[in-house]
Tab-separated table of C-alpha atoms and ligand atoms in Angstrom:
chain	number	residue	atom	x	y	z
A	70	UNK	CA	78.954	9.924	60.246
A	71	UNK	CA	79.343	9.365	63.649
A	72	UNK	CA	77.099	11.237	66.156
A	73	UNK	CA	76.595	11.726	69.913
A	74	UNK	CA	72.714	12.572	70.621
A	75	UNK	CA	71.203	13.223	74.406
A	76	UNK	CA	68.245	11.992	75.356
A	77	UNK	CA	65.805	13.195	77.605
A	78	UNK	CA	63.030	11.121	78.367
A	79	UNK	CA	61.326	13.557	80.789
A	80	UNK	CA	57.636	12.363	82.200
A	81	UNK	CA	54.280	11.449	81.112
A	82	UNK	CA	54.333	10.584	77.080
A	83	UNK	CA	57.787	11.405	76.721
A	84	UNK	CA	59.463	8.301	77.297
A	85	UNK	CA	56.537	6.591	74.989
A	86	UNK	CA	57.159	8.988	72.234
A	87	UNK	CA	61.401	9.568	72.163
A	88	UNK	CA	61.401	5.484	72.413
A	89	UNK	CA	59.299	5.728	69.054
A	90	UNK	CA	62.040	8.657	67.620
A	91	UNK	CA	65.057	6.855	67.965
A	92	UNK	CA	63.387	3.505	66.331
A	93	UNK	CA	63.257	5.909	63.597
A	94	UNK	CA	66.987	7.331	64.140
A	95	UNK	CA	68.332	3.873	64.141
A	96	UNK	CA	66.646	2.940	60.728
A	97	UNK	CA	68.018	6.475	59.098
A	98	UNK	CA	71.473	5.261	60.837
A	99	UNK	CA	71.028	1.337	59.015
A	100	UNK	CA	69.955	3.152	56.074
A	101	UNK	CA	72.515	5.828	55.171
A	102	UNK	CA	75.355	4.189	56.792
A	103	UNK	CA	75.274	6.596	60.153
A	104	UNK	CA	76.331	5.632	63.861
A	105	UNK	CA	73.858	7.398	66.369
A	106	UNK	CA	75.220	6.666	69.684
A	107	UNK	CA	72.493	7.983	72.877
A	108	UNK	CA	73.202	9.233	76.225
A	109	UNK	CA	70.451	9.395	78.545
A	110	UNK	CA	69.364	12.464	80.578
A	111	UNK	CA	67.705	12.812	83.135
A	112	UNK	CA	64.879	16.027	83.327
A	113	UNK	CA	62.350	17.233	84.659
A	114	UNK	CA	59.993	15.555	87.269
A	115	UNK	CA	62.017	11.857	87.039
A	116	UNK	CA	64.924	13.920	87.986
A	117	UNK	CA	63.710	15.387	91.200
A	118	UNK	CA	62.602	12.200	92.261
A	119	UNK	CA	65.907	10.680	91.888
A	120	UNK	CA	68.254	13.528	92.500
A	121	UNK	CA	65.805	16.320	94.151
A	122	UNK	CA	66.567	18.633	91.714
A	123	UNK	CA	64.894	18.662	87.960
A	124	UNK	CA	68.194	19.599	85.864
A	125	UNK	CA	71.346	18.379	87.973
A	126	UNK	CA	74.808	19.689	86.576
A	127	UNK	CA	75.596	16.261	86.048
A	128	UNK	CA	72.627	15.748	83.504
A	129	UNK	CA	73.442	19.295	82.198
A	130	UNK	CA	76.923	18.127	81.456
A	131	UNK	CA	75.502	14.781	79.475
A	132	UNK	CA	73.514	17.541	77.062
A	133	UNK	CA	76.663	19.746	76.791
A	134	UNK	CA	78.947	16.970	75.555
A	135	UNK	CA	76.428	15.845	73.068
A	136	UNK	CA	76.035	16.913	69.548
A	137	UNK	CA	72.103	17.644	70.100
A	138	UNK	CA	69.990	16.925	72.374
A	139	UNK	CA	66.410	15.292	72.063
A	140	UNK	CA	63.622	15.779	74.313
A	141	UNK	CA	60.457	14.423	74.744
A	142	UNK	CA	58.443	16.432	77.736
A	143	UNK	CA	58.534	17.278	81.234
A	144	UNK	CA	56.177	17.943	84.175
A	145	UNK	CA	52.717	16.459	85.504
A	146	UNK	CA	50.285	16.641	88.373
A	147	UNK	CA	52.828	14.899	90.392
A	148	UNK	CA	55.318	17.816	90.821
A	149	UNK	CA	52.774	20.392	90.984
A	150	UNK	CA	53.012	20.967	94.134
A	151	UNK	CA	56.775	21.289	94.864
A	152	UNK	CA	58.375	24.628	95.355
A	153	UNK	CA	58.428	27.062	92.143
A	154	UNK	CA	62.466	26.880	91.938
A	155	UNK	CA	62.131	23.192	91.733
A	156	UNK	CA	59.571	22.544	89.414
A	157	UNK	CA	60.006	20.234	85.979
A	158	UNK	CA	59.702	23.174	84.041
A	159	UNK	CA	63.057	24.792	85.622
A	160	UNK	CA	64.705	21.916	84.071
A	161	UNK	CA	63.624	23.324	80.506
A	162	UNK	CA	65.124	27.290	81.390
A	163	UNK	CA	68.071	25.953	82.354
A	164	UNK	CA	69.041	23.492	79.783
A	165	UNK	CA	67.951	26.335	76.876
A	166	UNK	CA	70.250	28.835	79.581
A	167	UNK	CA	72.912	26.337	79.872
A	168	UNK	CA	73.001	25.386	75.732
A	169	UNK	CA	73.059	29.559	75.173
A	170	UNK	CA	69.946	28.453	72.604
A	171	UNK	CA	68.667	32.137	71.433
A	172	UNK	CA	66.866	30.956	68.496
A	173	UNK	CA	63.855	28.891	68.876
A	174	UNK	CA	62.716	27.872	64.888
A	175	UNK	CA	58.962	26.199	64.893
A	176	UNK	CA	57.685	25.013	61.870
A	177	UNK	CA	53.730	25.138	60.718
A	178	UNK	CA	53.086	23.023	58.556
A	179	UNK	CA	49.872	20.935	57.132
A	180	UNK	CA	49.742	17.534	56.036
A	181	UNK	CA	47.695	17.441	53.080
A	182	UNK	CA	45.792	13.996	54.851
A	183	UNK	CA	44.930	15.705	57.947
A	184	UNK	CA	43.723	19.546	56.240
A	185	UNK	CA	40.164	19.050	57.317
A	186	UNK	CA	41.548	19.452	60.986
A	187	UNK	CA	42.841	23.536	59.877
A	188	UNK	CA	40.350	26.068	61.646
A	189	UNK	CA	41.383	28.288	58.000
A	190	UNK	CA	38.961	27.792	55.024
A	191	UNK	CA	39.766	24.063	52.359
A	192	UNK	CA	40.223	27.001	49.727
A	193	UNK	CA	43.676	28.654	51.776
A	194	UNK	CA	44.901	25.196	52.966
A	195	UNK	CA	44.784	23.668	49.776
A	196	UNK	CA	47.472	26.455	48.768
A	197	UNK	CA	49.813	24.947	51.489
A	198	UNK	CA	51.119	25.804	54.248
A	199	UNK	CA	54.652	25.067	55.091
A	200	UNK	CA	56.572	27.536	56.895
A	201	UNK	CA	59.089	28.036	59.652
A	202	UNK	CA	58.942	30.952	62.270
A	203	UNK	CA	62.599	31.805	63.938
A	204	UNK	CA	62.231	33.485	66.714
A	205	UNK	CA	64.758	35.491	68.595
A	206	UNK	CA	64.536	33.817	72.211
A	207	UNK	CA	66.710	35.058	74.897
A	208	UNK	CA	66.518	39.407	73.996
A	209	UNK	CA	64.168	42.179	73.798
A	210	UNK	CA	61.065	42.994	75.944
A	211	UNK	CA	60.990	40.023	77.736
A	212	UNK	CA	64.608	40.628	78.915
A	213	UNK	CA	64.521	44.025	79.519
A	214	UNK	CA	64.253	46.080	83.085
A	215	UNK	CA	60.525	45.493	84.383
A	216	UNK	CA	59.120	48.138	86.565
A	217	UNK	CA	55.802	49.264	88.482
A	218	UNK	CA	56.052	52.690	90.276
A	219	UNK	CA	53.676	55.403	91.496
A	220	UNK	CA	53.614	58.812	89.426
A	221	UNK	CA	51.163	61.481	89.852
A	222	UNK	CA	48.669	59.380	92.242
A	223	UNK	CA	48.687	56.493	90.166
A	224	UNK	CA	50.689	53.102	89.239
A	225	UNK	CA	52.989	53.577	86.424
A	226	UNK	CA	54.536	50.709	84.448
A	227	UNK	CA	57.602	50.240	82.467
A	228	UNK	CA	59.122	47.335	80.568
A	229	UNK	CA	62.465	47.952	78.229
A	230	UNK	CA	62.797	46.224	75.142
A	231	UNK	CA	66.674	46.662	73.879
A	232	UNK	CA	68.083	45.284	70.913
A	233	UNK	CA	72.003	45.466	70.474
A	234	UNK	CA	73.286	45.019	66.342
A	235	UNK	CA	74.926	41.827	67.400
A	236	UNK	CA	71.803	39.636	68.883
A	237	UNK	CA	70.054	41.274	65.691
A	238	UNK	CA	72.755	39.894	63.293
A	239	UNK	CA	73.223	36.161	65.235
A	240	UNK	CA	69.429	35.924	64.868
A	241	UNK	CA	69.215	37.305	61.500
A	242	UNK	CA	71.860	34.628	60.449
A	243	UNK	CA	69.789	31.939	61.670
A	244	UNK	CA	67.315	33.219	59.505
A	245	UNK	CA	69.271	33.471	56.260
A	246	UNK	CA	71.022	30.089	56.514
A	247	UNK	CA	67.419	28.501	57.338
A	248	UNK	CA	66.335	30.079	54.284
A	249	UNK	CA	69.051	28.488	52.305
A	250	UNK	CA	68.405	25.206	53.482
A	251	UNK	CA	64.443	25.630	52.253
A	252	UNK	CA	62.770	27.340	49.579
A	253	UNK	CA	65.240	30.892	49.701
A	254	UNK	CA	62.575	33.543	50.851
A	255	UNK	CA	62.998	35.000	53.778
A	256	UNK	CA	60.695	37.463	55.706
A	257	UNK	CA	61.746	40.033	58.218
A	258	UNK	CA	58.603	40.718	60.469
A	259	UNK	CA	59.351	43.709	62.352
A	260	UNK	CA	57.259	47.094	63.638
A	261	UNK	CA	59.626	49.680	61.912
A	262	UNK	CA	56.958	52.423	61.213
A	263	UNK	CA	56.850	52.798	65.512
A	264	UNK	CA	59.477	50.864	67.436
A	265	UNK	CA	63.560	52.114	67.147
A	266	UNK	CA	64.509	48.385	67.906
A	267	UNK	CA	62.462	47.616	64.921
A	268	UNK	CA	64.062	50.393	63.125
A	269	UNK	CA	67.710	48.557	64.090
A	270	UNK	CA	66.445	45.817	63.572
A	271	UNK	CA	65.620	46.240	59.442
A	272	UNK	CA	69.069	47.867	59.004
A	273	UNK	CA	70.584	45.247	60.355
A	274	UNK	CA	69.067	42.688	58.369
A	275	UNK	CA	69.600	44.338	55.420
A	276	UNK	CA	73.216	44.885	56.047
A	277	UNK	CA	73.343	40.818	56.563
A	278	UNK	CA	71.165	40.214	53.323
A	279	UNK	CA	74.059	41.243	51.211
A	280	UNK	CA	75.986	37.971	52.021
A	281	UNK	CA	73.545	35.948	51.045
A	282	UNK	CA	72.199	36.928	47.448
A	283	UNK	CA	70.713	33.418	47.077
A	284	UNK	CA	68.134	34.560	49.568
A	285	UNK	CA	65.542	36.347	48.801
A	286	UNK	CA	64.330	39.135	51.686
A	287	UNK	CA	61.292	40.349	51.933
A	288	UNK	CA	60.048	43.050	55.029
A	289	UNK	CA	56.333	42.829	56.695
A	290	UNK	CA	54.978	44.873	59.896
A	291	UNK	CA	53.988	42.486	62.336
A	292	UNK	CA	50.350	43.606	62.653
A	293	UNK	CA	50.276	42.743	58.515
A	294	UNK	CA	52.399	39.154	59.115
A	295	UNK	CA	49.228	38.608	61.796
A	296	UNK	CA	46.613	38.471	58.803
A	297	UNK	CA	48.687	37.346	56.362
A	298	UNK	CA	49.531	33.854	58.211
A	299	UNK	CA	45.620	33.305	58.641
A	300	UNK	CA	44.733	34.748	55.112
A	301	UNK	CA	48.114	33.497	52.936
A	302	UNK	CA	50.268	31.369	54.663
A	303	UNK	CA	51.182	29.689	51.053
A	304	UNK	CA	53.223	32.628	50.979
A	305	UNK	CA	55.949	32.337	53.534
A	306	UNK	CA	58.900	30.043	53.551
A	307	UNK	CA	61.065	31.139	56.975
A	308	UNK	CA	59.724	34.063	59.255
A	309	UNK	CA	62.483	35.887	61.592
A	310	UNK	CA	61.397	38.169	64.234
A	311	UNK	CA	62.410	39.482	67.980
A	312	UNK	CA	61.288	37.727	71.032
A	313	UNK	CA	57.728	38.871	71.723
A	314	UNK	CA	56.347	39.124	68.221
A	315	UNK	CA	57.415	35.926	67.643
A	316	UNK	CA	56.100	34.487	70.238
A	317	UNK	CA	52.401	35.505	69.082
A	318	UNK	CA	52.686	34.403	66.052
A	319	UNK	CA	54.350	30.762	66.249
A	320	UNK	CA	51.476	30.066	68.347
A	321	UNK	CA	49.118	31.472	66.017
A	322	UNK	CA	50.692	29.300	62.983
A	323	UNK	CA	50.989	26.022	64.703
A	324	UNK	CA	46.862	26.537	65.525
A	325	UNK	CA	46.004	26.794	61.767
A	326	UNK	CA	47.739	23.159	61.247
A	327	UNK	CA	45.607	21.616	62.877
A	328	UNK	CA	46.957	18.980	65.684
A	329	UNK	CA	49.295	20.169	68.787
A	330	UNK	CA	51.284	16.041	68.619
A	331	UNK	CA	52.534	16.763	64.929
A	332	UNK	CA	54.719	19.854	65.305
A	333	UNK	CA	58.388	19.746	66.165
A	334	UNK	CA	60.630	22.354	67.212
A	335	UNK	CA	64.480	23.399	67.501
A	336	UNK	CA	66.490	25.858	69.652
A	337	UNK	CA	69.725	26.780	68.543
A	338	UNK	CA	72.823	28.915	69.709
A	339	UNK	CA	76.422	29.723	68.306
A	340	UNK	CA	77.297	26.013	67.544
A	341	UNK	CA	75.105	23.773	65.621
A	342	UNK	CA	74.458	22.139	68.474
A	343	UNK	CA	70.654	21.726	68.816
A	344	UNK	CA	67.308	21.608	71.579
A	345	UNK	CA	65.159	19.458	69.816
A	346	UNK	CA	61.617	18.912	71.363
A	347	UNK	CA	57.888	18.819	70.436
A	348	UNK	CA	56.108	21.817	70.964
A	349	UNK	CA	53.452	19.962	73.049
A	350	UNK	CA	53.906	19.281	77.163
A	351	UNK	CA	53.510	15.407	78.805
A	352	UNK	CA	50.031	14.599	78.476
A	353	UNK	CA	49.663	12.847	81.645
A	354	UNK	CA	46.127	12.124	80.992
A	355	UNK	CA	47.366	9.691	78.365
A	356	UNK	CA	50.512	8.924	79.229
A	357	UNK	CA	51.582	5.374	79.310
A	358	UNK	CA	48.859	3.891	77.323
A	359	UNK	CA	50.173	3.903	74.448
A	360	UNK	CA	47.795	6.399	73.095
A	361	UNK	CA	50.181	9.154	72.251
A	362	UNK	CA	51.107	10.451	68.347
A	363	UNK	CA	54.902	10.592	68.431
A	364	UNK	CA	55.130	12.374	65.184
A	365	UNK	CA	55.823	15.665	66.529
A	366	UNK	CA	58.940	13.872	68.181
A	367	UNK	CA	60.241	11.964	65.318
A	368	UNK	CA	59.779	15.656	63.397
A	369	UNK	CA	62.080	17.323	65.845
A	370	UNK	CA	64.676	14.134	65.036
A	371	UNK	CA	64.305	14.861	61.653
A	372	UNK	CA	65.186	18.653	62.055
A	373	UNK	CA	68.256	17.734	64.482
A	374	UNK	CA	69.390	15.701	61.286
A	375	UNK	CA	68.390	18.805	58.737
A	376	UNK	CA	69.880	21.593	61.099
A	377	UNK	CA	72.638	20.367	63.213
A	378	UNK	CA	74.002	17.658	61.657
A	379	UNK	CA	73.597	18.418	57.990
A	380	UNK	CA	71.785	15.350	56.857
A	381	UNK	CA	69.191	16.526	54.524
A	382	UNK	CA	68.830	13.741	52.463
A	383	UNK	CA	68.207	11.637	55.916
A	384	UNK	CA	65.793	14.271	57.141
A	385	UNK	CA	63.948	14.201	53.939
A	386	UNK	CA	63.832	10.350	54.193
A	387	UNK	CA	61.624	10.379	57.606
A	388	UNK	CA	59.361	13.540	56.586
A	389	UNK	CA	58.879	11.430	53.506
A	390	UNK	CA	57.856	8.246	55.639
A	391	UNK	CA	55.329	10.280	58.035
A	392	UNK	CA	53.908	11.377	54.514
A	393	UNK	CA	53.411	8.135	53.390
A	394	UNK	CA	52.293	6.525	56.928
A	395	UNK	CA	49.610	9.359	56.832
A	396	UNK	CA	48.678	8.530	52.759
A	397	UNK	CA	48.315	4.928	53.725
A	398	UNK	CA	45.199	5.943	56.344
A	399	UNK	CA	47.193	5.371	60.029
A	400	UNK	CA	46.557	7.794	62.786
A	401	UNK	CA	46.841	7.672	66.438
A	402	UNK	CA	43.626	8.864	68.514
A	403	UNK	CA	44.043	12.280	68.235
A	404	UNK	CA	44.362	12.776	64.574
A	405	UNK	CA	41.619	9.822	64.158
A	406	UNK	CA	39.520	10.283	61.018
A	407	UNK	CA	36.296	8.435	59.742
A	408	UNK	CA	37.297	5.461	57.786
A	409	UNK	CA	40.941	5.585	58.587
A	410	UNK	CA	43.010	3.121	61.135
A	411	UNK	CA	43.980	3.642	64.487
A	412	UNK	CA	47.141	2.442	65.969
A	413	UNK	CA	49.247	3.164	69.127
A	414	UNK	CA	52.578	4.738	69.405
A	415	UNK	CA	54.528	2.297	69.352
A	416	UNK	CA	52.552	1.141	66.014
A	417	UNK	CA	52.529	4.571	64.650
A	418	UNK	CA	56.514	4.352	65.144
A	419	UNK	CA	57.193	1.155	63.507
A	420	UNK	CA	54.955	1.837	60.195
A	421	UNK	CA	57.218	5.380	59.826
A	422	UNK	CA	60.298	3.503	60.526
A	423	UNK	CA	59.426	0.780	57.918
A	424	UNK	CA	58.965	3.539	55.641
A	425	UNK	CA	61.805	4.544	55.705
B	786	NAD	P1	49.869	18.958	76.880
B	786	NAD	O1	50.455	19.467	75.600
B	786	NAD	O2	50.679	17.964	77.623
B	786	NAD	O3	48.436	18.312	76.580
B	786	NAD	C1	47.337	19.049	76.040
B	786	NAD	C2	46.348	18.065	75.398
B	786	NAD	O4	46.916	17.580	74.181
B	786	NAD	C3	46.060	16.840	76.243
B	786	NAD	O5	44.711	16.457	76.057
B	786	NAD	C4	46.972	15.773	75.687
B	786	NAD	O6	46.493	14.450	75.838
B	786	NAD	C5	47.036	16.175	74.215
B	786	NAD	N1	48.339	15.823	73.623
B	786	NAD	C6	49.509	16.489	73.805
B	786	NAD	N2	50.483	15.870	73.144
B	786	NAD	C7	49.930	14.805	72.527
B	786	NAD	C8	50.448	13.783	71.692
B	786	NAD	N3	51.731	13.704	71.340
B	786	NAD	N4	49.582	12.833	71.246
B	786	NAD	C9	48.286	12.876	71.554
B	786	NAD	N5	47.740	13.830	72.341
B	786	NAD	C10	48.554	14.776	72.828
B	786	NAD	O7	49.573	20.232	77.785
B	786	NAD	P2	49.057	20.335	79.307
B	786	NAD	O8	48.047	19.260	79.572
B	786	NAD	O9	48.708	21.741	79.501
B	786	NAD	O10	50.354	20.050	80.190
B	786	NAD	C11	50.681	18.774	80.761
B	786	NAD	C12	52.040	18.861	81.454
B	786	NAD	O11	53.065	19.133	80.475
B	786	NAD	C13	52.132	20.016	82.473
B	786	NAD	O12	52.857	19.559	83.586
B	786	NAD	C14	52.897	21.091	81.731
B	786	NAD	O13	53.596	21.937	82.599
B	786	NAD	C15	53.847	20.258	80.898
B	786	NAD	N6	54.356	20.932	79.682
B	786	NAD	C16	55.626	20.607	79.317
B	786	NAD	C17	56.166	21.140	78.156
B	786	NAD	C18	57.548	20.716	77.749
B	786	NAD	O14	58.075	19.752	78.282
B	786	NAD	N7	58.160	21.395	76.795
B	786	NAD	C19	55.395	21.983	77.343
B	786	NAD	C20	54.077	22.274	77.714
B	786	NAD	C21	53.565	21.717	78.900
């Protein structure tokens, strides 16, 4: 297969750690008889120091006539100071704006080498954890109409969360068919017994489970889904919830793994065009010493293969290298244990893409 793939750099570690993820690319592409052909982008604070602005349309354009995109991180003491409109971070609204991404899918999951690093007790990790959250990203409360007013002497404040059947069902979809591609269980986390959009929000999903009978649905409130990640996360294959909830909780999964520079993300829209990034920013207290772990990248390369280009059997091929990279004792400084060996980035990427 032939595929078109943006890359953005972006600042600090980034470079370090997407030069690391397509070392691994180009083995899966040698290996399974694939052509990966990269575009650069520029993002973030490299941009406004070459064009003034941290997203051009220009750059925007690159990402849009790609078949994904990967990202490594923007930002960094540097560009701190420039006005808010222009900061490296606008670069990341707009390209998730300009892709029309509305589903952001994080997974948590724990490498059986590095459980001691879990906050949870060795007797819950040692079930496993391996789940994905899909989170609805562009509706609800965070969307709605925010207002402060005065009523009766005081401040008053109001902010509208609205849910329409269709962002329900284009959400819920991303659920199912993430689902399909895993383990078949999917949970709707929603707040039913109080909120109407919740209310909408089961019906719809229940509507949508009857197309997919391979799936199987289960409901949980979201107060429940709170305790049951840190009490029996074994028990979840793919999460889908609205905007807020779901923001709560993928940060409260990707704590119990353990290490912020192993856990890759995806945003997706109508297409299967794909945001792929790691959930952690550019480190600029590390950055270009080759100090950085660069697995969370080459994860997020491995779900662009799973989710937007169909390549399973590729995908499985580099989580199965990481696993083996991690069995044979090599970590990067921040995932350093007693007794095991230390290498740099660009180390740490050579060993996975040997293992492949
Ligand atoms: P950070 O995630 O960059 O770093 C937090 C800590 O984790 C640091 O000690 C860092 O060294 C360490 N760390 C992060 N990734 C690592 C990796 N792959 N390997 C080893 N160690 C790693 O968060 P921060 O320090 O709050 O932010 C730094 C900059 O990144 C800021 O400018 C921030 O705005 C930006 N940021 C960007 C994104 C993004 O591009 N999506 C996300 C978050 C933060």
């Amino acid at each position: 297969m032939n595929k078109k793939i943006a890359v953005i750099r972006g600042d600090g570690i980034g470079p370090e750690i997407v030069n690391e993820a397509i070392k691994v690319l180009d083995k899966v592409a040698e290996k399974f008889g694939h052509t990966f052909e990269y575009i650069n982008a520029d993002m973030g604070g490299c941009a406004i120091d070459k064009y003034g602005d941290p997203l051009p349309q220009h750059e925007l354009d690159k990402c849009l006539s790609a078949d994904s995109v990967l990202l490594g991180a923007v930002g960094g003491p540097k560009w701190d100071s420039v006005p808010g409109n222009l900061r490296p971070e606008k670069g990341l609204l707009r390209i998730r704006a300009g892709m029309g991404v509305y589903s952001n899918n994080r997974p948590a999951k724990i490498w059986p080498q590095l459980a001691s690093a879990s906050p949870l007790k060795p007797e819950i990790v040692e079930k496993g954890i391996d789940f994905i959250i899909v989170r609805e990203l562009i509706g609800g409360v965070y969307f709605g109409e925010h207002k402060t007013y005065e009523q009766g002497g005081e401040k008053v404040s109001e902010d509208v969360m609205k849910y329409s059947e269709s962002e329900i069902e284009r959400i819920g979809r991303i659920g199912f068919e993430t689902a399909r591609k895993r383990r078949k269980k999917l949970c709707s986390v929603e707040k039913s017994n109080v909120l109407d959009t919740s209310r909408l929000w089961k019906a719809v999903i229940h509507r949508l489970a009857e197309e997919y009978p391979d799936v199987e649905l289960t409901d949980m409130l979201v107060d429940n889904c709170a305790m049951q990640i840190v009490k029996n996360p074994a028990q979840f294959d793919v999460i889908v919830t609205e905007n807020m909830f779901g923001d709560i909780l993928s940060d409260e999964a990707s704590m119990i793994t353990g290490s912020i520079g192993m856990i890759p993300s995806s945003s997706l829209g109508a297409g299967s065009n794909g945001l792929y990034e790691p959930i952690h920013g550019s480190a600029p207290d590390i950055a270009g010493q080759d100090k950085a772990n660069p697995i969370g990248t080459v994860l997020s390369a491995a779900m662009m293969l799973r989710f937007s280009f169909d390549m399973p059997k590729e995908a499985d091929s580099i989580e199965a290298a990481v696993n083996k990279v991690l069995s044979d004792g090599y970590r990067t400084g921040d995932i350093m244990q007693e007794g095991m060996k230390r290498v740099g980035c660009a180390e740490m990427g050579s060993l996975i893409a040997q293992a492949i």
